[in-house]
Amino acid sequence: MKIPSGKKFYAAAMPLIFIAVAMPAKLLQVPGEALRYRDIFMVSAIISLMVYLLVEKSRYRKNHLAFVSKTGKEQAIGIKFSSNAAKFFHSKAKHKQELMDTEEKYRLIIQNSTDVITLIDSQGIIKYQSPALEKITGFAPYELSGKSVIDFIHPEDSVRVSQQLLNGISRDGKTSPLISHRILHKNGSWVCIESHGTSHLAMPGINGIIINSRDVTEREIQRKQLEDANAQLKILFENVHEAFFSVDLVNNKILQISPAHGNIYGRGKKEFYDNINLWSEVIHPEDKYLVHGMDKNIESGIPFATEYRIIKKDGTIRWIENKITPTLNNEKRPIRIDGVISDITERKEADEQIKEQFRALQKTNYELDRFVYSVSHDLRAPLTSIMGIINLAELEHQTEQQKRYLEMIQFSINRLDSFIKHILSYSKNAKSEITSEPIDFIELLAEIRANLKFVKGTERMKIKAHINQAIPFRSDRMRLAIIFNNLFSNAIKYQDINKNDSYISLDIVTTENEARITVEDNGIGIDKKYLNKIFKMFYRVSSIAPGAGLGLYIVKEATHKLGGDINADSVVGEKTVFKITIPNK
Ligand code: ADP
């Protein structure tokens, strides 16, 4: 049978029950005083209510099973078939469940929150402590429960914390401002936290003060470091010899100025604050032009430095260096400059002294070169005469002894002559200006050959030249001649007399950028271990020929003067190769 639902069922059941109770009472002739209709009505009402509740309860039980089950589907079935009473119980149960869910939710939030939540009573006794505190202080919640919160606050902070908290929570529901203080760590150290409390003393179920706290140790450390760094900067700012300044260009206002201005300018900070133009007013009149470009530099936003003289208050003149760092805004307009000014007078004077010494040294060098040149030049004339006389003497009849003496004189004279020639080359290279003229290597080679014509041993040497000068080449002819003369004369001097085919091979290629020159001979060669020394002044490897160890030094100097480079390679008893590059000027 289908059970009518709701009010319909109740309406139908009431008269039936009434009849069911009243009829037997009438039939059994129960006296009117003993059982009146009002009583019958009351009894039937009570019975019908009980029936109603019994029926609905049995239904609710059936529906409640579905309700508590976990799947959403079953919950839907329960709701669909529930009657009014079932809905009543259902909603109550649902409310209870929701309450439980909410409690669970809040419990989880509190337990997992990194913020620490503490509930204390009006006496400061800890009633609840969230687990987050353990991470910060090492104390588990149970270790604090029932203890006074004040015992865990740093003694230097406790009075202040109590006052701030109590003042802040003057009435229920009011939250105190943030209070920074230290709390005890289980290991005995102190941890910086920040807390605020809210009074819920009058709220049933809480009756206490809820305190929210957060670990700010890291932040405090950083703040302390920042404070220390600022303090150090301040010390620097106040004490370094350099003067610092910052100017707000928008409002044409000095932001800060360091005390060192007093030493550098002889004027106190106040004078600059009173007159922002003082910096430029004290620039030496002759140096004012040096700072004219400053505005443009500032507009560029790129740091720059200027050196100029200033006139101090006592009239003395000092050199300063002003290093400025401009700051631009988003529209690339300068809004601020920060500068460092240092007194560089000593450095400038030292620079000037060095320049003066350099000029004096240059002058001395020049005079020395002139002296060496003229002496060498003057020495050559009598030397040439001596050589001529020796040549004449050789034509005369000589004894063997005289012949040997003449040879010895000849050897020494040649040596002296070679030395003087080298000195002359060196002087020429050192003192004369570098020129740039068209070079015809074939013509230059002819000149070198002519110069070496009378050098002993030339007659045995074959000169093989490969000159590829398709691209015109310009350089300093005199220095090129010095280079070739020395390399050729060495090749002749250090030829291998045991070979019948002694030669000098010259290879020249010109390009837009340079001339690449290779001079090779098949003479005695140079041991590789000496190759890095042969370009040094007065360094000699072999003494089979007269020399002073100057030839290759002069070659290297001349090559470098022309902006070129030279290197040597050799195989003893086989060959010596010099490779030179000279820029095309
Ligand atoms: P010097 O010829 O006056 O000794 P250099 O500076 O011209 O001085 O040469 C340095 C040394 O290098 C020489 O003593 C010689 O031993 C060696 N040397 C230079 N050129 C050659 C060469 N073409 N073949 C072999 N040895 C050489």
Short mmCIF file of N, CA, C and O in Angstrom, two decimals, residues 265-364:
data_model
loop_
_atom_site.label_atom_id
_atom_site.label_comp_id
_atom_site.label_asym_id
_atom_site.label_seq_id
_atom_site.Cartn_x
_atom_site.Cartn_y
_atom_site.Cartn_z
N TYR A 265 87.12 72.16 -0.19
CA TYR A 265 86.78 73.50 -0.67
C TYR A 265 87.12 74.60 0.34
O TYR A 265 87.08 75.78 0.01
N GLY A 266 87.37 74.17 1.59
CA GLY A 266 87.58 75.18 2.63
C GLY A 266 86.27 75.87 2.97
O GLY A 266 86.25 76.97 3.53
N ARG A 267 85.17 75.24 2.59
CA ARG A 267 83.84 75.82 2.86
C ARG A 267 82.95 74.74 3.47
O ARG A 267 82.95 73.61 2.98
N GLY A 268 82.22 75.11 4.51
CA GLY A 268 81.38 74.14 5.21
C GLY A 268 80.17 73.73 4.41
O GLY A 268 79.82 74.36 3.40
N LYS A 269 79.51 72.65 4.88
CA LYS A 269 78.31 72.13 4.18
C LYS A 269 77.25 73.21 4.02
O LYS A 269 76.60 73.33 2.99
N LYS A 270 77.12 74.03 5.07
CA LYS A 270 76.03 75.02 5.09
C LYS A 270 76.17 75.98 3.90
O LYS A 270 75.17 76.34 3.27
N GLU A 271 77.44 76.36 3.60
CA GLU A 271 77.64 77.31 2.50
C GLU A 271 77.12 76.74 1.18
O GLU A 271 76.61 77.47 0.34
N PHE A 272 77.24 75.41 1.03
CA PHE A 272 76.75 74.79 -0.21
C PHE A 272 75.22 74.70 -0.18
O PHE A 272 74.57 74.94 -1.18
N TYR A 273 74.67 74.36 1.01
CA TYR A 273 73.21 74.29 1.12
C TYR A 273 72.59 75.66 0.81
O TYR A 273 71.55 75.76 0.17
N ASP A 274 73.30 76.74 1.27
CA ASP A 274 72.78 78.08 1.05
C ASP A 274 72.92 78.53 -0.39
O ASP A 274 72.16 79.36 -0.88
N ASN A 275 73.94 78.01 -1.08
CA ASN A 275 74.19 78.45 -2.46
C ASN A 275 74.54 77.25 -3.32
O ASN A 275 75.69 76.81 -3.37
N ILE A 276 73.55 76.75 -4.04
CA ILE A 276 73.74 75.54 -4.84
C ILE A 276 74.74 75.76 -5.99
O ILE A 276 75.28 74.83 -6.55
N ASN A 277 74.98 77.05 -6.34
CA ASN A 277 75.91 77.34 -7.44
C ASN A 277 77.36 77.44 -6.99
O ASN A 277 78.25 77.68 -7.81
N LEU A 278 77.58 77.26 -5.68
CA LEU A 278 78.93 77.44 -5.14
C LEU A 278 79.96 76.54 -5.83
O LEU A 278 81.08 76.95 -6.12
N TRP A 279 79.53 75.28 -6.14
CA TRP A 279 80.45 74.34 -6.78
C TRP A 279 81.06 74.93 -8.06
O TRP A 279 82.24 74.82 -8.29
N SER A 280 80.21 75.58 -8.88
CA SER A 280 80.73 76.11 -10.14
C SER A 280 81.37 77.48 -9.95
O SER A 280 82.30 77.84 -10.69
N GLU A 281 80.91 78.20 -8.94
CA GLU A 281 81.48 79.54 -8.74
C GLU A 281 82.96 79.49 -8.36
O GLU A 281 83.70 80.41 -8.65
N VAL A 282 83.36 78.39 -7.67
CA VAL A 282 84.75 78.33 -7.19
C VAL A 282 85.72 77.69 -8.19
O VAL A 282 86.90 77.53 -7.91
N ILE A 283 85.20 77.33 -9.37
CA ILE A 283 86.09 76.73 -10.38
C ILE A 283 87.04 77.82 -10.89
O ILE A 283 86.64 78.97 -11.12
N HIS A 284 88.31 77.44 -11.05
CA HIS A 284 89.32 78.38 -11.54
C HIS A 284 88.87 78.94 -12.89
O HIS A 284 88.46 78.17 -13.77
N PRO A 285 88.94 80.28 -13.07
CA PRO A 285 88.43 80.88 -14.33
C PRO A 285 88.99 80.22 -15.58
O PRO A 285 88.28 80.04 -16.57
N GLU A 286 90.28 79.81 -15.51
CA GLU A 286 90.89 79.21 -16.71
C GLU A 286 90.35 77.81 -17.00
O GLU A 286 90.55 77.28 -18.10
N ASP A 287 89.71 77.20 -16.02
CA ASP A 287 89.22 75.83 -16.22
C ASP A 287 87.71 75.75 -16.40
O ASP A 287 87.16 74.66 -16.56
N LYS A 288 87.05 76.92 -16.37
CA LYS A 288 85.57 76.90 -16.47
C LYS A 288 85.12 76.20 -17.75
O LYS A 288 84.09 75.53 -17.77
N TYR A 289 85.93 76.37 -18.80
CA TYR A 289 85.54 75.75 -20.08
C TYR A 289 85.48 74.22 -19.96
O TYR A 289 84.74 73.56 -20.68
N LEU A 290 86.27 73.67 -19.03
CA LEU A 290 86.31 72.21 -18.89
C LEU A 290 84.98 71.63 -18.44
O LEU A 290 84.69 70.46 -18.67
N VAL A 291 84.18 72.45 -17.74
CA VAL A 291 82.91 71.91 -17.22
C VAL A 291 81.72 72.33 -18.08
O VAL A 291 80.57 72.04 -17.75
N HIS A 292 82.01 73.00 -19.21
CA HIS A 292 80.90 73.44 -20.05
C HIS A 292 80.08 72.28 -20.61
O HIS A 292 78.88 72.38 -20.75
N GLY A 293 80.78 71.19 -20.91
CA GLY A 293 80.07 70.05 -21.50
C GLY A 293 79.33 69.20 -20.48
O GLY A 293 78.71 68.20 -20.82
N MET A 294 79.39 69.60 -19.21
CA MET A 294 78.85 68.77 -18.13
C MET A 294 77.35 68.48 -18.29
O MET A 294 76.90 67.37 -18.07
N ASP A 295 76.59 69.53 -18.68
CA ASP A 295 75.13 69.35 -18.83
C ASP A 295 74.81 68.25 -19.83
O ASP A 295 73.91 67.45 -19.61
N LYS A 296 75.57 68.25 -20.92
CA LYS A 296 75.34 67.23 -21.95
C LYS A 296 75.63 65.84 -21.39
O LYS A 296 74.89 64.89 -21.64
N ASN A 297 76.72 65.76 -20.61
CA ASN A 297 77.07 64.48 -19.99
C ASN A 297 75.98 64.01 -19.04
O ASN A 297 75.64 62.83 -18.99
N ILE A 298 75.43 64.95 -18.28
CA ILE A 298 74.37 64.59 -17.33
C ILE A 298 73.15 64.07 -18.09
O ILE A 298 72.55 63.07 -17.73
N GLU A 299 72.82 64.77 -19.18
CA GLU A 299 71.65 64.35 -19.98
C GLU A 299 71.83 62.95 -20.56
O GLU A 299 70.86 62.25 -20.80
N SER A 300 73.09 62.55 -20.79
CA SER A 300 73.33 61.23 -21.38
C SER A 300 73.01 60.12 -20.38
O SER A 300 72.77 58.98 -20.76
N GLY A 301 73.06 60.46 -19.09
CA GLY A 301 72.78 59.44 -18.06
C GLY A 301 73.96 58.53 -17.79
O GLY A 301 73.86 57.59 -17.00
N ILE A 302 75.09 58.79 -18.47
CA ILE A 302 76.26 57.91 -18.29
C ILE A 302 77.23 58.57 -17.30
O ILE A 302 77.51 59.77 -17.42
N PRO A 303 77.73 57.79 -16.34
CA PRO A 303 78.69 58.38 -15.38
C PRO A 303 79.91 58.96 -16.09
O PRO A 303 80.37 58.40 -17.08
N PHE A 304 80.43 60.06 -15.58
CA PHE A 304 81.59 60.70 -16.21
C PHE A 304 82.44 61.38 -15.14
O PHE A 304 81.98 61.58 -14.01
N ALA A 305 83.67 61.71 -15.51
CA ALA A 305 84.56 62.37 -14.56
C ALA A 305 85.21 63.58 -15.23
O ALA A 305 85.50 63.55 -16.43
N THR A 306 85.40 64.64 -14.45
CA THR A 306 86.06 65.84 -14.98
C THR A 306 87.13 66.27 -13.98
O THR A 306 86.92 66.17 -12.77
N GLU A 307 88.25 66.74 -14.53
CA GLU A 307 89.32 67.23 -13.66
C GLU A 307 89.49 68.72 -13.91
O GLU A 307 89.55 69.14 -15.07
N TYR A 308 89.51 69.50 -12.86
CA TYR A 308 89.70 70.95 -13.01
C TYR A 308 90.21 71.53 -11.70
O TYR A 308 90.26 70.85 -10.68
N ARG A 309 90.58 72.81 -11.78
CA ARG A 309 91.10 73.45 -10.58
C ARG A 309 90.01 74.27 -9.89
O ARG A 309 89.11 74.79 -10.56
N ILE A 310 90.12 74.35 -8.56
CA ILE A 310 89.19 75.19 -7.81
C ILE A 310 90.00 76.16 -6.96
O ILE A 310 91.17 75.91 -6.69
N ILE A 311 89.34 77.25 -6.57
CA ILE A 311 90.01 78.20 -5.67
C ILE A 311 89.37 78.04 -4.29
O ILE A 311 88.16 78.23 -4.15
N LYS A 312 90.18 77.66 -3.33
CA LYS A 312 89.66 77.46 -1.97
C LYS A 312 89.37 78.81 -1.32
O LYS A 312 89.76 79.86 -1.84
N LYS A 313 88.70 78.76 -0.20
CA LYS A 313 88.31 80.00 0.48
C LYS A 313 89.55 80.84 0.83
O LYS A 313 89.53 82.07 0.76
N ASP A 314 90.67 80.15 1.18
CA ASP A 314 91.88 80.89 1.57
C ASP A 314 92.70 81.31 0.34
O ASP A 314 93.81 81.80 0.46
N GLY A 315 92.16 81.09 -0.84
CA GLY A 315 92.81 81.56 -2.07
C GLY A 315 93.73 80.52 -2.71
O GLY A 315 94.20 80.73 -3.84
N THR A 316 93.99 79.40 -2.03
CA THR A 316 94.88 78.40 -2.63
C THR A 316 94.16 77.69 -3.77
O THR A 316 92.93 77.57 -3.78
N ILE A 317 94.96 77.22 -4.72
CA ILE A 317 94.38 76.55 -5.89
C ILE A 317 94.63 75.06 -5.76
O ILE A 317 95.76 74.63 -5.48
N ARG A 318 93.60 74.27 -5.94
CA ARG A 318 93.71 72.81 -5.85
C ARG A 318 93.11 72.18 -7.09
O ARG A 318 92.16 72.70 -7.68
N TRP A 319 93.67 71.03 -7.46
CA TRP A 319 93.09 70.23 -8.54
C TRP A 319 92.07 69.26 -7.94
O TRP A 319 92.37 68.63 -6.92
N ILE A 320 90.91 69.16 -8.55
CA ILE A 320 89.96 68.15 -8.07
C ILE A 320 89.48 67.28 -9.24
O ILE A 320 89.53 67.70 -10.40
N GLU A 321 89.02 66.09 -8.86
CA GLU A 321 88.36 65.22 -9.85
C GLU A 321 86.91 65.07 -9.39
O GLU A 321 86.67 64.73 -8.23
N ASN A 322 85.99 65.36 -10.28
CA ASN A 322 84.57 65.28 -9.94
C ASN A 322 83.94 64.15 -10.76
O ASN A 322 83.79 64.24 -11.97
N LYS A 323 83.60 63.05 -10.07
CA LYS A 323 82.97 61.90 -10.76
C LYS A 323 81.48 61.98 -10.52
O LYS A 323 81.04 61.94 -9.36
N ILE A 324 80.72 62.08 -11.60
CA ILE A 324 79.27 62.28 -11.45
C ILE A 324 78.49 61.12 -12.06
O ILE A 324 78.79 60.66 -13.16
N THR A 325 77.49 60.65 -11.31
CA THR A 325 76.58 59.61 -11.82
C THR A 325 75.19 60.21 -11.94
O THR A 325 74.56 60.50 -10.92
N PRO A 326 74.72 60.44 -13.18
CA PRO A 326 73.38 61.01 -13.32
C PRO A 326 72.30 59.92 -13.29
O PRO A 326 72.56 58.78 -13.67
N THR A 327 71.12 60.29 -12.83
CA THR A 327 69.97 59.37 -12.87
C THR A 327 68.90 60.01 -13.74
O THR A 327 68.59 61.20 -13.57
N LEU A 328 68.37 59.22 -14.68
CA LEU A 328 67.32 59.73 -15.57
C LEU A 328 65.98 59.11 -15.17
O LEU A 328 65.93 58.00 -14.66
N ASN A 329 64.89 59.84 -15.46
CA ASN A 329 63.57 59.24 -15.21
C ASN A 329 63.11 58.46 -16.44
O ASN A 329 63.89 58.30 -17.40
N ASN A 330 61.86 57.97 -16.42
CA ASN A 330 61.38 57.16 -17.54
C ASN A 330 61.37 57.90 -18.87
O ASN A 330 61.49 57.32 -19.93
N GLU A 331 61.22 59.23 -18.77
CA GLU A 331 61.24 60.04 -20.01
C GLU A 331 62.66 60.43 -20.39
O GLU A 331 62.86 61.31 -21.22
N LYS A 332 63.63 59.77 -19.78
CA LYS A 332 65.06 60.01 -20.05
C LYS A 332 65.48 61.43 -19.71
O LYS A 332 66.36 62.02 -20.34
N ARG A 333 64.82 62.02 -18.73
CA ARG A 333 65.22 63.35 -18.27
C ARG A 333 66.02 63.20 -16.98
O ARG A 333 65.65 62.41 -16.11
N PRO A 334 67.12 63.97 -16.85
CA PRO A 334 67.91 63.84 -15.62
C PRO A 334 67.14 64.36 -14.41
O PRO A 334 66.58 65.45 -14.48
N ILE A 335 67.09 63.56 -13.37
CA ILE A 335 66.35 63.98 -12.17
C ILE A 335 67.27 64.10 -10.95
O ILE A 335 66.89 64.73 -9.98
N ARG A 336 68.45 63.52 -11.07
CA ARG A 336 69.31 63.53 -9.88
C ARG A 336 70.76 63.28 -10.29
O ARG A 336 71.00 62.56 -11.25
N ILE A 337 71.68 63.87 -9.56
CA ILE A 337 73.09 63.50 -9.74
C ILE A 337 73.70 63.16 -8.39
O ILE A 337 73.36 63.77 -7.38
N ASP A 338 74.57 62.15 -8.42
CA ASP A 338 75.34 61.79 -7.24
C ASP A 338 76.81 61.93 -7.63
O ASP A 338 77.19 61.47 -8.71
N GLY A 339 77.57 62.55 -6.78
CA GLY A 339 78.96 62.79 -7.17
C GLY A 339 79.95 62.52 -6.07
O GLY A 339 79.62 62.51 -4.88
N VAL A 340 81.18 62.27 -6.51
CA VAL A 340 82.30 62.08 -5.58
C VAL A 340 83.40 63.04 -6.03
O VAL A 340 83.82 62.99 -7.19
N ILE A 341 83.84 63.87 -5.11
CA ILE A 341 84.89 64.84 -5.45
C ILE A 341 86.14 64.49 -4.66
O ILE A 341 86.08 64.29 -3.45
N SER A 342 87.28 64.38 -5.37
CA SER A 342 88.52 64.11 -4.63
C SER A 342 89.57 65.14 -5.02
O SER A 342 89.62 65.61 -6.16
N ASP A 343 90.40 65.45 -4.04
CA ASP A 343 91.49 66.39 -4.27
C ASP A 343 92.63 65.61 -4.93
O ASP A 343 93.17 64.68 -4.34
N ILE A 344 92.97 65.97 -6.15
CA ILE A 344 93.99 65.21 -6.88
C ILE A 344 95.23 66.07 -7.13
O ILE A 344 96.01 65.80 -8.03
N THR A 345 95.38 67.11 -6.30
CA THR A 345 96.50 68.03 -6.52
C THR A 345 97.84 67.31 -6.51
O THR A 345 98.65 67.50 -7.42
N GLU A 346 98.05 66.42 -5.50
CA GLU A 346 99.33 65.71 -5.41
C GLU A 346 99.57 64.89 -6.67
O GLU A 346 100.66 64.89 -7.24
N ARG A 347 98.53 64.17 -7.09
CA ARG A 347 98.67 63.32 -8.29
C ARG A 347 98.99 64.18 -9.51
O ARG A 347 99.86 63.84 -10.31
N LYS A 348 98.29 65.31 -9.63
CA LYS A 348 98.52 66.19 -10.78
C LYS A 348 99.95 66.71 -10.77
O LYS A 348 100.60 66.78 -11.81
N GLU A 349 100.42 67.09 -9.56
CA GLU A 349 101.79 67.60 -9.46
C GLU A 349 102.79 66.52 -9.83
O GLU A 349 103.77 66.78 -10.54
N ALA A 350 102.51 65.29 -9.37
CA ALA A 350 103.40 64.17 -9.70
C ALA A 350 103.38 63.91 -11.21
O ALA A 350 104.43 63.71 -11.82
N ASP A 351 102.17 63.97 -11.81
CA ASP A 351 102.04 63.79 -13.27
C ASP A 351 102.86 64.84 -14.00
O ASP A 351 103.58 64.54 -14.96
N GLU A 352 102.73 66.06 -13.50
CA GLU A 352 103.43 67.18 -14.14
C GLU A 352 104.94 66.97 -14.04
O GLU A 352 105.67 67.20 -15.00
N GLN A 353 105.36 66.48 -12.86
CA GLN A 353 106.79 66.22 -12.64
C GLN A 353 107.29 65.16 -13.61
O GLN A 353 108.36 65.30 -14.20
N ILE A 354 106.47 64.10 -13.76
CA ILE A 354 106.86 63.01 -14.66
C ILE A 354 106.95 63.53 -16.10
O ILE A 354 107.90 63.24 -16.82
N LYS A 355 105.97 64.36 -16.46
CA LYS A 355 105.98 64.92 -17.82
C LYS A 355 107.24 65.76 -18.02
O LYS A 355 107.88 65.70 -19.07
N GLU A 356 107.57 66.53 -16.99
CA GLU A 356 108.74 67.41 -17.07
C GLU A 356 110.01 66.57 -17.23
O GLU A 356 110.87 66.84 -18.07
N GLN A 357 110.09 65.49 -16.41
CA GLN A 357 111.25 64.61 -16.48
C GLN A 357 111.33 63.95 -17.85
O GLN A 357 112.41 63.79 -18.42
N PHE A 358 110.16 63.59 -18.37
CA PHE A 358 110.12 62.94 -19.67
C PHE A 358 110.64 63.88 -20.76
O PHE A 358 111.43 63.49 -21.62
N ARG A 359 110.20 65.15 -20.66
CA ARG A 359 110.65 66.13 -21.65
C ARG A 359 112.17 66.30 -21.56
O ARG A 359 112.86 66.33 -22.58
N ALA A 360 112.68 66.36 -20.32
CA ALA A 360 114.13 66.54 -20.12
C ALA A 360 114.89 65.33 -20.67
O ALA A 360 115.92 65.47 -21.34
N LEU A 361 114.32 64.14 -20.43
CA LEU A 361 114.94 62.90 -20.90
C LEU A 361 114.97 62.85 -22.43
O LEU A 361 115.99 62.46 -23.03
N GLN A 362 113.85 63.30 -23.00
CA GLN A 362 113.78 63.32 -24.47
C GLN A 362 114.87 64.22 -25.03
O GLN A 362 115.54 63.89 -26.00
N LYS A 363 115.03 65.37 -24.35
CA LYS A 363 116.03 66.35 -24.80
C LYS A 363 117.43 65.74 -24.69
O LYS A 363 118.22 65.79 -25.65
N THR A 364 117.71 65.12 -23.54
CA THR A 364 119.02 64.50 -23.33
C THR A 364 119.26 63.42 -24.38
O THR A 364 120.35 63.34 -24.96
#
